[in-house]
Short mmCIF file of C-alpha atoms in Angstrom, two decimals:
data_model
loop_
_atom_site.label_atom_id
_atom_site.label_comp_id
_atom_site.label_asym_id
_atom_site.label_seq_id
_atom_site.Cartn_x
_atom_site.Cartn_y
_atom_site.Cartn_z
CA MET A 1 0.32 17.82 15.86
CA ALA A 2 -1.42 15.10 13.93
CA GLU A 3 -5.28 14.89 14.02
CA LEU A 4 -5.98 11.27 15.23
CA THR A 5 -9.28 9.88 15.02
CA TYR A 6 -10.78 6.01 14.68
CA ALA A 7 -10.62 5.00 10.98
CA PRO A 8 -14.41 4.13 9.62
CA VAL A 9 -15.31 0.22 8.98
CA PRO A 10 -15.01 0.94 5.04
CA ARG A 11 -11.38 2.12 5.46
CA ARG A 12 -10.03 -0.49 7.93
CA MET A 13 -11.79 -3.12 5.81
CA ALA A 14 -10.48 -1.64 2.45
CA HIS A 15 -6.84 -1.71 4.15
CA PHE A 16 -7.27 -5.18 5.78
CA ILE A 17 -8.13 -6.70 2.20
CA HIS A 18 -5.34 -4.34 0.77
CA MET A 19 -2.49 -6.07 3.24
CA ILE A 20 -3.72 -9.47 2.83
CA SER A 21 -3.82 -9.13 -1.25
CA ILE A 22 -0.40 -7.66 -1.52
CA ILE A 23 1.25 -10.42 0.86
CA GLY A 24 -0.49 -13.24 -1.21
CA LEU A 25 0.79 -11.63 -4.43
CA ALA A 26 4.33 -11.25 -3.38
CA ILE A 27 4.69 -14.73 -2.08
CA SER A 28 2.96 -16.30 -4.87
CA GLY A 29 4.50 -13.93 -7.43
CA LEU A 30 8.25 -14.92 -6.31
CA TYR A 31 7.03 -18.65 -6.08
CA ILE A 32 5.88 -18.08 -10.06
CA ARG A 33 9.27 -16.52 -10.93
CA PHE A 34 11.47 -18.65 -8.17
CA PRO A 35 9.57 -21.93 -7.33
CA PHE A 36 10.97 -22.71 -3.66
CA PHE A 37 9.28 -26.20 -3.50
CA ASP A 38 7.79 -28.64 -5.58
CA GLN A 39 4.46 -29.28 -6.87
CA GLY A 40 3.06 -25.68 -6.16
CA MET A 41 3.10 -23.96 -9.57
CA GLU A 42 -0.52 -24.47 -10.37
CA LEU A 43 -1.70 -23.22 -6.66
CA MET A 44 0.75 -20.30 -6.72
CA LYS A 45 -0.86 -19.03 -10.18
CA TRP A 46 -4.58 -19.66 -9.34
CA THR A 47 -3.90 -17.56 -6.05
CA HIS A 48 -2.23 -14.94 -8.19
CA TYR A 49 -4.69 -14.73 -10.52
CA ILE A 50 -7.49 -14.75 -7.79
CA LEU A 51 -5.97 -12.33 -5.59
CA MET A 52 -5.58 -10.11 -8.78
CA TYR A 53 -8.93 -9.55 -9.04
CA VAL A 54 -9.69 -8.94 -5.60
CA VAL A 55 -7.13 -6.02 -5.03
CA VAL A 56 -8.52 -4.70 -8.54
CA ILE A 57 -11.98 -4.52 -7.27
CA ASN A 58 -10.81 -3.62 -3.80
CA LEU A 59 -9.06 -0.40 -5.54
CA ILE A 60 -12.23 0.40 -7.30
CA LEU A 61 -14.48 0.08 -4.38
CA ARG A 62 -12.07 2.19 -2.13
CA ILE A 63 -12.02 5.19 -4.88
CA VAL A 64 -15.82 4.98 -5.19
CA TYR A 65 -16.15 5.06 -1.17
CA GLY A 66 -13.72 7.99 -1.47
CA PHE A 67 -15.89 9.91 -4.03
CA LYS A 68 -19.34 9.08 -3.14
CA SER A 69 -19.53 8.37 0.46
CA ALA A 70 -19.87 10.78 3.53
CA ASP A 71 -16.23 10.41 4.50
CA LYS A 72 -14.90 12.81 2.46
CA GLY A 73 -11.72 12.45 4.74
CA ALA A 74 -10.90 9.13 2.61
CA ILE A 75 -9.79 11.17 -0.50
CA ASP A 76 -8.93 14.74 1.28
CA ASP A 77 -6.37 12.98 3.81
CA LEU A 78 -4.09 12.29 1.01
CA LYS A 79 -4.29 15.62 -0.75
CA MET A 80 -0.60 17.46 -0.89
CA GLY A 81 -0.64 20.68 -0.10
CA ALA A 82 2.06 23.88 0.59
CA ALA A 83 2.05 22.86 4.24
CA ASP A 84 3.01 19.06 3.57
CA PHE A 85 5.77 20.30 0.95
CA LYS A 86 7.01 22.63 3.97
CA ASN A 87 7.20 20.07 6.60
CA THR A 88 8.47 17.26 4.28
CA PRO A 89 12.33 18.39 5.79
CA ALA A 90 11.19 17.91 9.36
CA VAL A 91 9.37 14.89 8.87
CA LEU A 92 12.31 13.15 6.96
CA MET A 93 14.62 14.46 9.74
CA TYR A 94 12.50 12.32 12.10
CA TYR A 95 12.36 9.57 10.34
CA LEU A 96 16.08 9.53 9.96
CA HIS A 97 16.76 10.17 13.56
CA LEU A 98 18.26 13.75 13.19
CA LYS A 99 15.34 15.39 14.95
CA ASP A 100 13.43 14.36 18.22
CA ASP A 101 10.33 16.54 18.08
CA TYR A 102 7.77 14.94 15.34
CA PRO A 103 6.50 18.37 13.22
CA GLU A 104 2.83 19.36 13.34
CA VAL A 105 1.13 17.77 10.11
CA ALA A 106 -2.24 16.99 9.00
CA LYS A 107 -3.74 13.57 9.33
CA TYR A 108 -1.08 12.29 7.35
CA ALA A 109 2.48 13.26 6.92
CA SER A 110 3.67 14.40 3.70
CA LEU A 111 5.62 11.40 3.23
CA GLN A 112 3.05 9.13 4.09
CA LYS A 113 0.81 10.88 1.49
CA VAL A 114 3.36 10.47 -1.44
CA THR A 115 3.71 6.86 -0.28
CA TYR A 116 0.09 6.11 -0.31
CA ASN A 117 -0.72 7.77 -3.62
CA LEU A 118 2.07 6.06 -5.03
CA PHE A 119 0.79 2.93 -4.04
CA TRP A 120 -2.39 3.64 -6.07
CA ILE A 121 -0.47 4.53 -9.29
CA LEU A 122 1.59 1.31 -8.98
CA LEU A 123 -1.26 -0.99 -7.99
CA ILE A 124 -2.67 0.41 -11.42
CA VAL A 125 0.46 -0.13 -13.30
CA GLN A 126 0.71 -3.64 -11.50
CA ALA A 127 -2.71 -4.36 -12.84
CA ILE A 128 -2.18 -3.40 -16.53
CA THR A 129 1.12 -5.40 -16.70
CA GLY A 130 -0.23 -8.35 -14.72
CA PHE A 131 -3.58 -8.46 -16.76
CA ALA A 132 -1.58 -8.13 -20.08
CA LEU A 133 0.44 -10.95 -19.42
CA VAL A 134 -2.18 -13.14 -18.26
CA PHE A 135 -4.30 -12.29 -21.40
CA ARG A 136 -1.86 -12.22 -24.10
CA SER A 137 -4.09 -13.14 -27.00
CA SER A 138 -6.02 -9.87 -26.36
CA LEU A 139 -4.61 -7.28 -24.31
CA LEU A 140 -0.67 -8.20 -24.55
CA LEU A 141 -1.31 -7.50 -28.53
CA ALA A 142 -2.25 -3.93 -27.84
CA PHE A 143 1.65 -3.07 -26.67
CA ALA A 144 3.18 -5.14 -29.32
CA PRO A 145 3.59 -2.21 -31.52
CA ILE A 146 5.20 -0.35 -28.77
CA PHE A 147 7.79 -2.71 -28.16
CA GLY A 148 8.37 -4.20 -31.39
CA GLY A 149 6.52 -7.16 -31.15
CA ALA A 150 4.68 -9.60 -29.10
CA ALA A 151 7.52 -11.32 -27.68
CA LEU A 152 9.41 -7.82 -26.58
CA ALA A 153 6.33 -6.56 -25.18
CA ALA A 154 5.94 -9.77 -22.84
CA ALA A 155 9.48 -9.55 -21.88
CA TRP A 156 9.35 -5.53 -21.31
CA LEU A 157 5.79 -6.08 -19.27
CA ARG A 158 7.20 -8.94 -17.05
CA LEU A 159 10.34 -6.86 -16.22
CA PHE A 160 8.05 -4.01 -15.35
CA HIS A 161 5.92 -6.20 -13.12
CA TYR A 162 8.54 -7.49 -11.42
CA ILE A 163 10.14 -4.37 -10.39
CA GLY A 164 6.69 -3.18 -9.57
CA MET A 165 6.53 -5.90 -7.02
CA TRP A 166 9.75 -5.01 -5.41
CA VAL A 167 8.82 -1.69 -4.90
CA PHE A 168 5.71 -2.86 -3.17
CA VAL A 169 7.30 -5.25 -1.17
CA ILE A 170 9.89 -2.49 0.14
CA PHE A 171 7.50 0.27 0.83
CA THR A 172 5.41 -1.88 2.33
CA THR A 173 7.95 -3.46 4.81
CA ILE A 174 8.92 0.13 5.71
CA HIS A 175 5.52 1.26 6.02
CA ALA A 176 4.96 -1.78 8.51
CA ALA A 177 8.14 -1.44 10.02
CA ILE A 178 7.72 1.89 11.17
CA ALA A 179 3.80 1.48 11.73
CA ILE A 180 5.01 -1.00 14.32
CA GLN A 181 7.65 0.73 15.85
CA GLU A 182 6.39 4.17 16.37
CA GLY A 183 2.49 3.52 16.23
CA ASN A 184 1.45 0.63 17.83
CA PRO A 185 -1.84 1.61 18.96
CA ILE A 186 -2.43 2.60 15.63
CA MET A 187 -1.12 -0.41 13.98
CA MET A 188 -3.38 -2.29 16.36
CA HIS A 189 -6.31 -0.33 15.08
CA TRP A 190 -5.80 -0.67 11.57
CA VAL A 191 -4.81 -3.92 11.26
CA PHE A 192 -6.72 -5.75 14.36
CA TRP A 193 -9.34 -3.17 14.66
CA ARG A 194 -8.63 -2.81 18.19
CA GLU A 195 -10.02 0.48 19.38
CA THR A 196 -7.86 1.01 22.46
CA PRO A 197 -9.24 2.85 25.36
CA GLY A 198 -7.17 6.40 25.34
CA LEU A 199 -5.67 5.93 21.95
CA LYS A 200 -5.64 9.68 21.29
CA GLU A 201 -4.17 10.88 24.51
CA ASP A 202 -1.70 8.24 24.31
CA TYR A 203 -0.67 9.06 20.88
CA GLU A 204 -0.52 12.67 21.50
CA MET A 205 1.42 12.41 24.69
CA ARG A 206 4.27 10.07 22.87
CA MET A 207 4.04 12.83 20.19
CA ARG A 208 5.15 15.40 22.55
CA GLY A 209 8.15 13.13 23.72
CA GLY A 210 9.17 12.60 20.32
CA MET A 211 8.38 8.79 20.52
CA ALA A 212 5.93 8.24 17.63
CA GLY A 213 5.24 8.98 14.00
#
């Protein structure tokens, strides 16, 4: 049975800032690539630039919080162990609706840990490629020798950044869909900060009935 506790405020705050930033970056990034209405480029570019700083600062503070705060679970909850790999097939079968019972896991299931860790890694890649494309006179030139010139470096980094955005969109959509469908009380807690009475008991009861993830 997964352990369920209320998330500390710093975790919920970082999650909320990350959620808003990613939505804003995806929308503004798509507009910059495919303008879908007139006279919005300047606004969308500034929105994209501001949010890229917000999401990077939020990531740094989240990492510092994980290592320096008393809330050690902020890092430990994402560590992969032998039990995670052992439970992965059962977790996957549950989410594919091939198994009714949710396997006993830690606070986060193995697929959750992989996804969350992928988010942070991809966020760093997006930050590097994004900042390089913005500050071309300095950062982009560092990549020029690798790709055979500044123009080619810009083209490849733009492609990597674009692909990374779609990976974020796809995984975030799946994450949100599962949260809404199977963990509504938890989703309400993380997104809207609601501390629902009986949340833990209700979650565990639904887990036993194969109704929560």
